PDB file of C-alpha atoms in Angstrom:
ATOM      1  CA  UNK O  15      35.128 301.310  41.898  1.00 48.00           C
ATOM      2  CA  UNK O  16      37.891 301.278  44.466  1.00 58.00           C
ATOM      3  CA  UNK O  17      38.167 297.500  44.769  1.00 61.00           C
ATOM      4  CA  UNK O  18      40.383 295.106  42.912  1.00 84.00           C
ATOM      5  CA  UNK O  19      39.687 293.106  39.802  1.00 81.00           C
ATOM      6  CA  UNK O  20      40.984 289.534  39.820  1.00 83.00           C
ATOM      7  CA  UNK O  21      41.033 286.855  37.142  1.00 80.00           C
ATOM      8  CA  UNK O  22      40.933 283.272  38.491  1.00 77.00           C
ATOM      9  CA  UNK O  23      39.762 279.714  38.078  1.00 67.00           C
ATOM     10  CA  UNK O  24      40.620 279.307  34.432  1.00 74.00           C
ATOM     11  CA  UNK O  25      38.815 282.428  33.182  1.00 73.00           C
ATOM     12  CA  UNK O  26      41.641 283.397  30.823  1.00 74.00           C
ATOM     13  CA  UNK O  27      41.997 279.848  29.503  1.00 74.00           C
ATOM     14  CA  UNK O  28      38.253 279.539  28.963  1.00 72.00           C
ATOM     15  CA  UNK O  29      38.127 282.922  27.247  1.00 72.00           C
ATOM     16  CA  UNK O  30      41.010 281.979  24.926  1.00 77.00           C
ATOM     17  CA  UNK O  31      39.396 278.628  24.093  1.00 76.00           C
ATOM     18  CA  UNK O  32      36.042 280.244  23.363  1.00 74.00           C
ATOM     19  CA  UNK O  33      37.722 282.883  21.228  1.00 76.00           C
ATOM     20  CA  UNK O  34      39.370 280.148  19.138  1.00 78.00           C
ATOM     21  CA  UNK O  35      36.116 278.327  18.414  1.00 74.00           C
ATOM     22  CA  UNK O  36      33.893 281.402  18.030  1.00 73.00           C
ATOM     23  CA  UNK O  37      33.396 281.403  14.274  1.00 80.00           C
ATOM     24  CA  UNK O  38      30.237 283.550  14.542  1.00 83.00           C
ATOM     25  CA  UNK O  39      31.856 286.340  16.600  1.00 84.00           C
ATOM     26  CA  UNK O  40      29.254 286.101  19.345  1.00 85.00           C
ATOM     27  CA  UNK O  41      31.817 286.119  22.184  1.00 86.00           C
ATOM     28  CA  UNK O  42      32.420 289.896  22.051  1.00 90.00           C
ATOM     29  CA  UNK O  43      28.653 290.396  22.237  1.00 93.00           C
ATOM     30  CA  UNK O  44      28.401 288.252  25.359  1.00 90.00           C
ATOM     31  CA  UNK O  45      31.371 290.058  26.897  1.00 90.00           C
ATOM     32  CA  UNK O  46      29.694 293.422  26.259  1.00 95.00           C
ATOM     33  CA  UNK O  47      26.419 292.104  27.680  1.00 95.00           C
ATOM     34  CA  UNK O  48      28.269 290.808  30.756  1.00 92.00           C
ATOM     35  CA  UNK O  49      30.025 294.166  31.259  1.00 93.00           C
ATOM     36  CA  UNK O  50      26.685 296.011  31.136  1.00 97.00           C
ATOM     37  CA  UNK O  51      25.182 293.441  33.511  1.00 96.00           C
ATOM     38  CA  UNK O  52      27.960 293.939  36.074  1.00 93.00           C
ATOM     39  CA  UNK O  53      27.775 297.717  35.626  1.00 95.00           C
ATOM     40  CA  UNK O  54      24.106 297.496  36.650  1.00 97.00           C
ATOM     41  CA  UNK O  55      25.072 295.795  39.900  1.00 95.00           C
ATOM     42  CA  UNK O  56      27.833 298.325  40.556  1.00 93.00           C
ATOM     43  CA  UNK O  57      25.610 301.337  39.853  1.00 96.00           C
ATOM     44  CA  UNK O  58      22.845 300.262  42.252  1.00 96.00           C
ATOM     45  CA  UNK O  59      25.407 299.197  44.843  1.00 95.00           C
ATOM     46  CA  UNK O  60      27.043 302.625  44.655  1.00 93.00           C
ATOM     47  CA  UNK O  61      23.719 304.491  44.741  1.00 95.00           C
ATOM     48  CA  UNK O  62      22.543 302.505  47.771  1.00 94.00           C
ATOM     49  CA  UNK O  63      25.679 303.172  49.795  1.00 92.00           C
ATOM     50  CA  UNK O  64      27.349 299.793  49.406  1.00 91.00           C
ATOM     51  CA  UNK O  65      31.045 299.282  48.872  1.00 90.00           C
ATOM     52  CA  UNK O  66      32.971 297.098  46.417  1.00 89.00           C
ATOM     53  CA  UNK O  67      35.972 295.145  47.634  1.00 90.00           C
ATOM     54  CA  UNK O  68      36.701 292.898  44.689  1.00 88.00           C
ATOM     55  CA  UNK O  69      35.345 291.795  41.318  1.00 87.00           C
ATOM     56  CA  UNK O  70      36.589 288.315  40.452  1.00 86.00           C
ATOM     57  CA  UNK O  71      36.263 286.887  36.959  1.00 83.00           C
ATOM     58  CA  UNK O  72      36.032 283.090  37.011  1.00 78.00           C
ATOM     59  CA  UNK O  73      35.129 280.446  34.467  1.00 70.00           C
ATOM     60  CA  UNK O  74      31.622 280.465  36.002  1.00 68.00           C
ATOM     61  CA  UNK O  75      31.164 284.221  35.635  1.00 75.00           C
ATOM     62  CA  UNK O  76      31.812 287.345  37.655  1.00 81.00           C
ATOM     63  CA  UNK O  77      31.703 287.310  41.447  1.00 82.00           C
ATOM     64  CA  UNK O  78      31.254 290.622  43.233  1.00 83.00           C
ATOM     65  CA  UNK O  79      32.566 290.833  46.802  1.00 86.00           C
ATOM     66  CA  UNK O  80      31.085 293.842  48.500  1.00 86.00           C
ATOM     67  CA  UNK O  81      29.521 295.383  51.565  1.00 88.00           C
ATOM     68  CA  UNK O  82      25.837 295.382  50.743  1.00 86.00           C
ATOM     69  CA  UNK O  83      23.524 298.173  51.864  1.00 89.00           C
ATOM     70  CA  UNK O  84      21.279 297.752  54.891  1.00 89.00           C
ATOM     71  CA  UNK O  85      17.854 296.247  54.381  1.00 90.00           C
ATOM     72  CA  UNK O  86      16.745 293.145  52.570  1.00 90.00           C
ATOM     73  CA  UNK O  87      14.996 295.072  49.780  1.00 93.00           C
ATOM     74  CA  UNK O  88      18.094 297.168  49.072  1.00 93.00           C
ATOM     75  CA  UNK O  89      20.208 294.009  48.980  1.00 93.00           C
ATOM     76  CA  UNK O  90      17.772 292.309  46.629  1.00 94.00           C
ATOM     77  CA  UNK O  91      17.774 295.437  44.426  1.00 96.00           C
ATOM     78  CA  UNK O  92      21.557 295.162  44.047  1.00 95.00           C
ATOM     79  CA  UNK O  93      21.147 291.526  42.997  1.00 94.00           C
ATOM     80  CA  UNK O  94      18.379 292.301  40.507  1.00 97.00           C
ATOM     81  CA  UNK O  95      20.134 295.353  39.030  1.00 97.00           C
ATOM     82  CA  UNK O  96      22.340 293.153  36.824  1.00 96.00           C
ATOM     83  CA  UNK O  97      19.432 291.424  35.073  1.00 97.00           C
ATOM     84  CA  UNK O  98      17.620 294.800  34.845  1.00 98.00           C
ATOM     85  CA  UNK O  99      20.650 296.285  33.087  1.00 98.00           C
ATOM     86  CA  UNK O 100      20.739 293.235  30.798  1.00 97.00           C
ATOM     87  CA  UNK O 101      17.101 293.750  29.820  1.00 98.00           C
ATOM     88  CA  UNK O 102      17.678 297.491  29.317  1.00 98.00           C
ATOM     89  CA  UNK O 103      20.535 296.640  26.941  1.00 98.00           C
ATOM     90  CA  UNK O 104      18.254 294.127  25.223  1.00 98.00           C
ATOM     91  CA  UNK O 105      15.646 296.830  24.587  1.00 98.00           C
ATOM     92  CA  UNK O 106      18.239 299.352  23.379  1.00 98.00           C
ATOM     93  CA  UNK O 107      19.954 296.827  21.106  1.00 98.00           C
ATOM     94  CA  UNK O 108      16.602 295.755  19.637  1.00 97.00           C
ATOM     95  CA  UNK O 109      15.709 299.384  18.929  1.00 98.00           C
ATOM     96  CA  UNK O 110      19.033 299.820  17.123  1.00 98.00           C
ATOM     97  CA  UNK O 111      18.663 296.609  15.130  1.00 97.00           C
ATOM     98  CA  UNK O 112      21.532 294.864  16.960  1.00 96.00           C
ATOM     99  CA  UNK O 113      19.535 291.673  17.362  1.00 96.00           C
ATOM    100  CA  UNK O 114      22.437 289.372  18.206  1.00 94.00           C
ATOM    101  CA  UNK O 115      23.519 291.679  21.035  1.00 96.00           C
ATOM    102  CA  UNK O 116      19.907 291.858  22.178  1.00 96.00           C
ATOM    103  CA  UNK O 117      19.682 288.073  22.218  1.00 94.00           C
ATOM    104  CA  UNK O 118      22.962 287.664  24.096  1.00 93.00           C
ATOM    105  CA  UNK O 119      21.911 290.213  26.696  1.00 96.00           C
ATOM    106  CA  UNK O 120      18.413 288.732  27.097  1.00 95.00           C
ATOM    107  CA  UNK O 121      19.893 285.244  27.547  1.00 91.00           C
ATOM    108  CA  UNK O 122      22.354 286.507  30.155  1.00 93.00           C
ATOM    109  CA  UNK O 123      19.663 288.408  32.054  1.00 95.00           C
ATOM    110  CA  UNK O 124      17.173 285.531  32.012  1.00 92.00           C
ATOM    111  CA  UNK O 125      19.793 282.964  33.025  1.00 89.00           C
ATOM    112  CA  UNK O 126      20.878 285.098  35.981  1.00 91.00           C
ATOM    113  CA  UNK O 127      17.284 285.303  37.219  1.00 92.00           C
ATOM    114  CA  UNK O 128      17.185 281.556  37.886  1.00 87.00           C
ATOM    115  CA  UNK O 129      16.284 281.123  41.575  1.00 86.00           C
ATOM    116  CA  UNK O 130      19.461 279.384  42.696  1.00 80.00           C
ATOM    117  CA  UNK O 131      22.475 280.805  44.452  1.00 76.00           C
ATOM    118  CA  UNK O 132      25.007 281.985  43.316  1.00 79.00           C
ATOM    119  CA  UNK O 133      22.918 283.423  40.477  1.00 86.00           C
ATOM    120  CA  UNK O 134      21.243 286.809  40.948  1.00 92.00           C
ATOM    121  CA  UNK O 135      17.722 285.383  41.227  1.00 91.00           C
ATOM    122  CA  UNK O 136      18.741 282.985  43.982  1.00 86.00           C
ATOM    123  CA  UNK O 137      20.637 285.660  45.877  1.00 87.00           C
ATOM    124  CA  UNK O 138      17.713 288.108  45.627  1.00 92.00           C
ATOM    125  CA  UNK O 139      15.351 285.407  46.866  1.00 88.00           C
ATOM    126  CA  UNK O 140      17.669 284.728  49.820  1.00 85.00           C
ATOM    127  CA  UNK O 141      17.825 288.417  50.744  1.00 88.00           C
ATOM    128  CA  UNK O 142      14.067 288.881  50.460  1.00 89.00           C
ATOM    129  CA  UNK O 143      13.363 285.779  52.530  1.00 85.00           C
ATOM    130  CA  UNK O 144      15.820 287.025  55.193  1.00 78.00           C
ATOM    131  CA  UNK O 145      16.496 283.591  56.632  1.00 71.00           C
ATOM    132  CA  UNK O 146      12.892 282.418  56.505  1.00 77.00           C
ATOM    133  CA  UNK O 147      11.586 279.421  54.584  1.00 74.00           C
ATOM    134  CA  UNK O 148      14.945 277.602  54.218  1.00 71.00           C
ATOM    135  CA  UNK O 149      13.337 274.338  53.100  1.00 71.00           C
ATOM    136  CA  UNK O 150      11.279 276.109  50.428  1.00 73.00           C
ATOM    137  CA  UNK O 151      14.329 278.034  49.161  1.00 71.00           C
ATOM    138  CA  UNK O 152      16.375 274.834  49.023  1.00 76.00           C
ATOM    139  CA  UNK O 153      13.560 273.058  47.183  1.00 78.00           C
ATOM    140  CA  UNK O 154      13.293 275.876  44.646  1.00 79.00           C
ATOM    141  CA  UNK O 155      17.053 275.824  44.108  1.00 76.00           C
ATOM    142  CA  UNK O 156      17.094 272.044  43.614  1.00 78.00           C
ATOM    143  CA  UNK O 157      14.185 272.254  41.189  1.00 82.00           C
ATOM    144  CA  UNK O 158      15.949 275.006  39.208  1.00 80.00           C
ATOM    145  CA  UNK O 159      19.201 272.994  39.132  1.00 79.00           C
ATOM    146  CA  UNK O 160      17.330 269.909  37.938  1.00 82.00           C
ATOM    147  CA  UNK O 161      15.524 271.853  35.194  1.00 82.00           C
ATOM    148  CA  UNK O 162      18.767 273.474  34.065  1.00 81.00           C
ATOM    149  CA  UNK O 163      20.570 270.142  33.845  1.00 85.00           C
ATOM    150  CA  UNK O 164      17.633 268.474  32.063  1.00 88.00           C
ATOM    151  CA  UNK O 165      17.475 271.334  29.567  1.00 85.00           C
ATOM    152  CA  UNK O 166      21.221 270.966  29.040  1.00 83.00           C
ATOM    153  CA  UNK O 167      20.908 267.236  28.381  1.00 89.00           C
ATOM    154  CA  UNK O 168      18.003 267.816  25.973  1.00 87.00           C
ATOM    155  CA  UNK O 169      19.865 270.545  24.085  1.00 81.00           C
ATOM    156  CA  UNK O 170      22.886 268.278  23.808  1.00 83.00           C
ATOM    157  CA  UNK O 171      20.732 265.403  22.490  1.00 87.00           C
ATOM    158  CA  UNK O 172      19.233 267.718  19.880  1.00 86.00           C
ATOM    159  CA  UNK O 173      22.695 268.633  18.584  1.00 82.00           C
ATOM    160  CA  UNK O 174      22.814 272.079  20.182  1.00 75.00           C
ATOM    161  CA  UNK O 175      26.085 271.394  21.956  1.00 75.00           C
ATOM    162  CA  UNK O 176      26.934 270.762  25.563  1.00 76.00           C
ATOM    163  CA  UNK O 177      27.356 274.402  26.619  1.00 74.00           C
ATOM    164  CA  UNK O 178      24.168 274.547  28.713  1.00 76.00           C
ATOM    165  CA  UNK O 179      24.898 271.180  30.312  1.00 79.00           C
ATOM    166  CA  UNK O 180      28.432 272.278  31.246  1.00 79.00           C
ATOM    167  CA  UNK O 181      27.208 275.630  32.538  1.00 77.00           C
ATOM    168  CA  UNK O 182      24.502 273.868  34.513  1.00 78.00           C
ATOM    169  CA  UNK O 183      27.047 271.472  35.990  1.00 81.00           C
ATOM    170  CA  UNK O 184      29.299 274.340  37.092  1.00 77.00           C
ATOM    171  CA  UNK O 185      26.413 276.287  38.641  1.00 76.00           C
ATOM    172  CA  UNK O 186      24.999 273.095  40.175  1.00 77.00           C
ATOM    173  CA  UNK O 187      28.209 272.352  42.060  1.00 78.00           C
ATOM    174  CA  UNK O 188      28.077 275.773  43.714  1.00 72.00           C
ATOM    175  CA  UNK O 189      24.365 275.419  44.455  1.00 71.00           C
ATOM    176  CA  UNK O 190      24.877 271.982  46.008  1.00 72.00           C
ATOM    177  CA  UNK O 191      27.740 273.365  48.144  1.00 75.00           C
ATOM    178  CA  UNK O 192      25.474 276.170  49.361  1.00 68.00           C
ATOM    179  CA  UNK O 193      22.693 273.685  50.143  1.00 66.00           C
ATOM    180  CA  UNK O 194      25.084 271.396  52.025  1.00 70.00           C
ATOM    181  CA  UNK O 195      26.233 274.337  54.169  1.00 71.00           C
ATOM    182  CA  UNK O 196      22.621 275.290  54.883  1.00 62.00           C
ATOM    183  CA  UNK O 197      21.734 271.719  55.858  1.00 65.00           C
ATOM    184  CA  UNK O 198      24.795 271.471  58.118  1.00 68.00           C
ATOM    185  CA  UNK O 199      23.637 274.599  59.991  1.00 64.00           C
ATOM    186  CA  UNK O 200      20.229 273.027  60.771  1.00 57.00           C
TER     187      UNK O 200
END
């Protein structure tokens, strides 16, 4: 990769805070799963002739700034390569008996397939739709945001912590910004 790697938006603070409260040592597993996930994007981007400008690590995750390859299917393939790499790691970790790593990787891959930008599923859907069906894409994104937030509230009520609710809130703000921009263009 010839681009830069940046750390912004509280990533280091969030990482330090999570490290302090991680009594089960699951954070290194998620970091490994995230590295494999991003490597999947980078590999397919490289193989399809794209170019990386910057990888930014934020408190909401990694953001890849790049020149995507030509063609909506190639662009969608770059988006879906991260979750594919996550599921490949899940299968390999399961085969090796590393079940916690498998679970972390499966959770990361499945979460990123949610059909709302800026997540991989939402970006792939946008590339495949190629500007068509904006109302349907916005409706799908709003439905996914609503389900994510409701699941977060339910998990919190059941004593599972507020992590999904907070993650949903962070992703929701970006999704709502994207939707507001799309509505303003209409």
